[in-house]
Amino acid sequence: MNEFILFGTTHLLTLSIIFAISLGVPFILRNKYSLDSLSQFEKILGFTLILNELMKPFYLIAFGDYKWTNTVPLHACHISSYATGLFLLTRHQRFFDFAYFWGLGGGTMALLTPDVEFTFPDLDFITLFSGHGLLFFGIMYIVIVIGQKVTFSSLINALKYSLILLPVMYGLNLLIGGEPGYEANLWYLMKAPAGDSLMTLFPNPPMHVIPVFPLVAGIFYMLYLPFYFAEKKSK
């Protein structure tokens, strides 16, 4: 199996496909949108986002070098997929508050600096890019086709949920434990990702949270700005 090369040909091609589909399809559908015409599609997309994350531990353990301790599907991007799916099924704004900021912020970072060792067709490569690609598509669909907005309150909610979940995830990591090499590492609170990422610039987990959280807040604020300017322009 060939080693994964950050921004190599395979990586760039994969990103191009994901971004082309995630932006192209919603822009085609947005002028044809009505709740009745696309309701079934949205239900299928919503259930697919949720079930894809719930099923990952089973096929990762069956076909990869994993144990249940390091496949618990509660990373931030997993939760973003659940929240995106639940929004499509319920239209509850609070689901989208988390999904938009963590899914677009953290999910895009995962696509750009993936935590994988080998390139396509390695199972980890396929799993990471298919899952995060589906999440990115779901969020773009919601923003472009449905036209869902986020507000400053949405930004505050996303940060508040993050602060609440951080100690919970750290406690779960300690509770789950795991054999060496198979330890729980939810939200990368126990050790940094294996691949190249921004986390290599910060202290070792969990102390990296102290400098990283202001950075996350800044990224979230930048993701909020397009809606802020659009709202000001419409007044």
Coordinates of C-alpha atoms in Angstrom, one line a residue:
M1 CA 0.0 0.0 0.0
N2 CA 1.4 3.4 -1.0
E3 CA 2.0 6.0 1.7
F4 CA -0.4 9.0 1.8
I5 CA 1.1 12.2 0.5
L6 CA -0.4 15.4 1.8
F7 CA -1.6 17.5 -1.2
G8 CA -0.3 14.8 -3.6
T9 CA -2.1 13.9 -6.8
T10 CA -4.6 11.5 -5.2
H11 CA -5.3 13.9 -2.3
L12 CA -5.9 16.9 -4.6
L13 CA -8.0 14.8 -7.0
T14 CA -10.2 13.5 -4.1
L15 CA -10.6 17.0 -2.8
S16 CA -11.6 18.3 -6.2
I17 CA -14.3 15.6 -6.6
I18 CA -15.7 16.3 -3.1
F19 CA -15.8 20.1 -3.6
A20 CA -17.1 19.9 -7.1
I21 CA -20.0 17.6 -6.1
S22 CA -20.7 19.4 -2.8
L23 CA -20.9 22.8 -4.5
G24 CA -22.1 21.9 -8.0
V25 CA -25.1 19.8 -7.1
P26 CA -26.6 22.2 -4.5
F27 CA -26.2 25.1 -7.0
I28 CA -28.1 23.1 -9.6
L29 CA -30.8 22.2 -7.1
R30 CA -31.3 25.5 -5.4
N31 CA -33.5 27.0 -8.2
K32 CA -35.6 23.9 -8.3
Y33 CA -36.1 23.6 -4.5
S34 CA -39.4 23.0 -2.8
L35 CA -39.9 21.0 0.4
D36 CA -42.2 18.6 -1.3
S37 CA -40.0 17.9 -4.3
L38 CA -36.8 17.1 -2.3
S39 CA -38.3 15.9 1.0
Q40 CA -37.5 12.3 0.3
F41 CA -34.0 13.1 -0.8
E42 CA -33.4 15.1 2.4
K43 CA -34.7 12.2 4.5
I44 CA -32.4 9.7 2.7
L45 CA -29.5 12.1 3.1
G46 CA -30.2 12.7 6.8
F47 CA -30.5 9.0 7.6
T48 CA -27.4 8.2 5.5
L49 CA -25.3 10.8 7.5
I50 CA -26.4 9.2 10.8
L51 CA -26.2 5.5 9.8
N52 CA -22.8 6.0 8.1
E53 CA -21.2 7.1 11.4
L54 CA -23.0 4.4 13.4
M55 CA -21.9 1.6 11.1
K56 CA -18.2 2.7 10.9
P57 CA -17.1 0.7 14.0
F58 CA -18.5 -2.5 12.6
Y59 CA -16.7 -2.4 9.2
L60 CA -13.5 -0.8 10.6
I61 CA -13.2 -3.7 13.1
A62 CA -14.2 -6.3 10.5
F63 CA -11.9 -5.2 7.7
G64 CA -9.2 -3.0 9.4
D65 CA -6.8 -3.0 12.3
Y66 CA -9.2 -1.6 14.9
K67 CA -10.9 -2.5 18.2
W68 CA -14.1 -1.1 19.6
T69 CA -12.1 1.2 22.0
N70 CA -10.7 3.3 19.2
T71 CA -13.8 3.3 16.9
V72 CA -16.4 4.9 19.2
P73 CA -18.1 7.3 16.8
L74 CA -18.1 10.4 18.9
H75 CA -15.4 12.6 17.4
A76 CA -16.5 16.1 16.6
C77 CA -17.1 15.3 13.0
H78 CA -19.1 12.2 13.9
I79 CA -21.3 14.4 16.1
S80 CA -21.5 17.0 13.3
S81 CA -22.8 14.3 10.9
Y82 CA -25.4 13.3 13.4
A83 CA -26.4 16.9 13.9
T84 CA -26.6 17.5 10.1
G85 CA -28.7 14.4 9.6
L86 CA -31.0 15.4 12.5
F87 CA -31.4 18.9 11.1
L88 CA -32.5 17.5 7.7
L89 CA -35.0 15.3 9.5
T90 CA -36.3 17.8 12.0
R91 CA -35.3 21.4 10.9
H92 CA -34.2 22.2 14.5
Q93 CA -31.9 25.1 14.4
R94 CA -29.7 24.0 17.3
F95 CA -28.7 20.9 15.4
F96 CA -27.4 23.1 12.6
D97 CA -25.6 25.4 14.9
F98 CA -23.3 22.6 15.9
A99 CA -23.2 21.0 12.5
Y100 CA -22.3 24.2 10.5
F101 CA -19.4 25.4 12.7
W102 CA -17.9 22.1 13.6
G103 CA -18.7 20.3 10.4
L104 CA -17.5 23.0 8.1
G105 CA -14.6 24.2 10.3
G106 CA -13.3 20.8 11.7
G107 CA -14.6 18.8 8.7
T108 CA -12.7 20.9 6.2
M109 CA -9.6 20.7 8.3
A110 CA -9.9 16.9 8.3
L111 CA -10.2 16.9 4.5
L112 CA -7.2 19.1 4.1
T113 CA -5.0 17.4 6.7
P114 CA -6.4 13.9 7.0
D115 CA -5.3 11.6 9.8
V116 CA -4.4 8.7 7.4
E117 CA -1.2 6.8 6.8
F118 CA -1.9 5.2 3.4
T119 CA -3.5 6.5 0.2
F120 CA -6.4 5.1 -1.9
P121 CA -7.7 2.3 -1.8
D122 CA -6.8 2.0 1.9
L123 CA -9.8 1.5 4.2
D124 CA -8.9 4.5 6.3
F125 CA -8.6 6.7 3.3
I126 CA -11.9 5.7 1.9
T127 CA -13.6 6.0 5.3
L128 CA -12.3 9.4 6.1
F129 CA -12.9 11.0 2.7
S130 CA -16.3 9.5 2.2
G131 CA -17.6 10.4 5.6
H132 CA -16.2 13.9 5.7
G133 CA -17.2 14.4 2.0
L134 CA -20.8 13.4 2.8
L135 CA -20.8 15.8 5.8
F136 CA -19.5 18.7 3.6
F137 CA -22.1 17.9 1.0
G138 CA -24.9 17.9 3.6
I139 CA -23.9 21.3 5.0
M140 CA -23.5 22.8 1.6
Y141 CA -27.0 21.5 0.7
I142 CA -28.5 23.0 3.8
V143 CA -26.8 26.4 3.2
I144 CA -27.2 26.7 -0.6
V145 CA -30.5 24.8 -1.3
I146 CA -32.5 25.2 1.9
G147 CA -31.0 28.6 2.5
Q148 CA -30.6 28.0 6.2
K149 CA -29.0 30.9 8.1
V150 CA -26.8 31.0 11.2
T151 CA -26.8 33.9 13.6
F152 CA -24.4 35.3 16.3
S153 CA -26.5 33.2 18.7
S154 CA -25.6 30.1 16.6
L155 CA -21.9 30.9 17.0
I156 CA -22.3 31.3 20.8
N157 CA -24.3 28.0 20.9
A158 CA -21.6 26.1 19.0
L159 CA -18.9 27.4 21.3
K160 CA -21.0 26.6 24.4
Y161 CA -21.7 23.1 23.2
S162 CA -18.0 22.6 22.6
L163 CA -17.1 23.7 26.1
I164 CA -19.7 21.4 27.6
L165 CA -18.6 18.4 25.5
L166 CA -14.8 18.8 26.0
P167 CA -14.7 17.4 29.6
V168 CA -17.3 14.8 28.7
M169 CA -15.1 13.5 25.9
Y170 CA -12.0 13.6 28.0
G171 CA -13.8 11.5 30.7
L172 CA -15.0 9.0 28.1
N173 CA -11.5 8.6 26.9
L174 CA -10.3 7.7 30.4
L175 CA -13.3 5.5 30.9
I176 CA -13.0 3.6 27.6
G177 CA -9.2 3.2 27.8
G178 CA -7.9 0.5 25.5
E179 CA -4.8 -1.5 24.7
P180 CA -1.6 0.3 23.6
G181 CA -2.2 1.4 20.0
Y182 CA -6.0 1.0 20.3
E183 CA -6.7 3.7 23.0
A184 CA -9.7 5.9 22.8
N185 CA -8.8 9.3 21.6
L186 CA -12.0 11.2 21.1
W187 CA -11.6 14.8 20.0
Y188 CA -7.8 14.1 20.0
L189 CA -7.7 14.9 23.7
M190 CA -5.2 12.1 24.5
K191 CA -2.7 12.4 21.7
A192 CA -2.3 14.4 18.4
P193 CA -3.3 12.9 15.0
A194 CA -0.6 10.8 13.3
G195 CA -0.6 12.9 10.1
D196 CA 0.4 16.5 9.5
S197 CA -2.0 19.0 11.1
L198 CA -2.1 22.3 12.9
M199 CA -1.9 20.3 16.2
T200 CA 1.8 19.7 15.7
L201 CA 2.2 23.5 16.4
F202 CA 0.7 23.2 19.9
P203 CA 1.4 21.6 23.2
N204 CA 0.7 17.9 23.7
P205 CA -2.9 16.9 24.5
P206 CA -4.8 17.8 26.5
M207 CA -3.0 21.0 27.2
H208 CA -3.3 22.0 23.5
V209 CA -6.9 22.9 24.3
I210 CA -5.8 26.1 26.0
P211 CA -4.3 27.7 22.8
V212 CA -6.5 25.8 20.3
F213 CA -9.9 27.0 21.7
P214 CA -9.3 30.7 20.9
L215 CA -8.2 29.6 17.4
V216 CA -11.4 27.6 17.0
A217 CA -13.4 30.5 18.2
G218 CA -11.7 32.7 15.6
I219 CA -12.4 30.2 12.8
F220 CA -16.0 29.9 13.9
Y221 CA -16.3 33.7 13.8
M222 CA -14.9 33.8 10.3
L223 CA -17.5 31.2 9.3
Y224 CA -20.2 33.4 10.7
L225 CA -19.1 36.5 8.9
P226 CA -20.7 35.7 5.5
F227 CA -24.1 35.5 7.2
Y228 CA -23.4 38.7 9.1
F229 CA -22.6 40.7 6.0
A230 CA -25.5 39.1 4.0
E231 CA -27.9 40.2 6.8
K232 CA -26.4 43.7 6.9
K233 CA -26.7 44.0 3.1
S234 CA -30.4 42.9 3.1
K235 CA -31.4 45.7 5.5

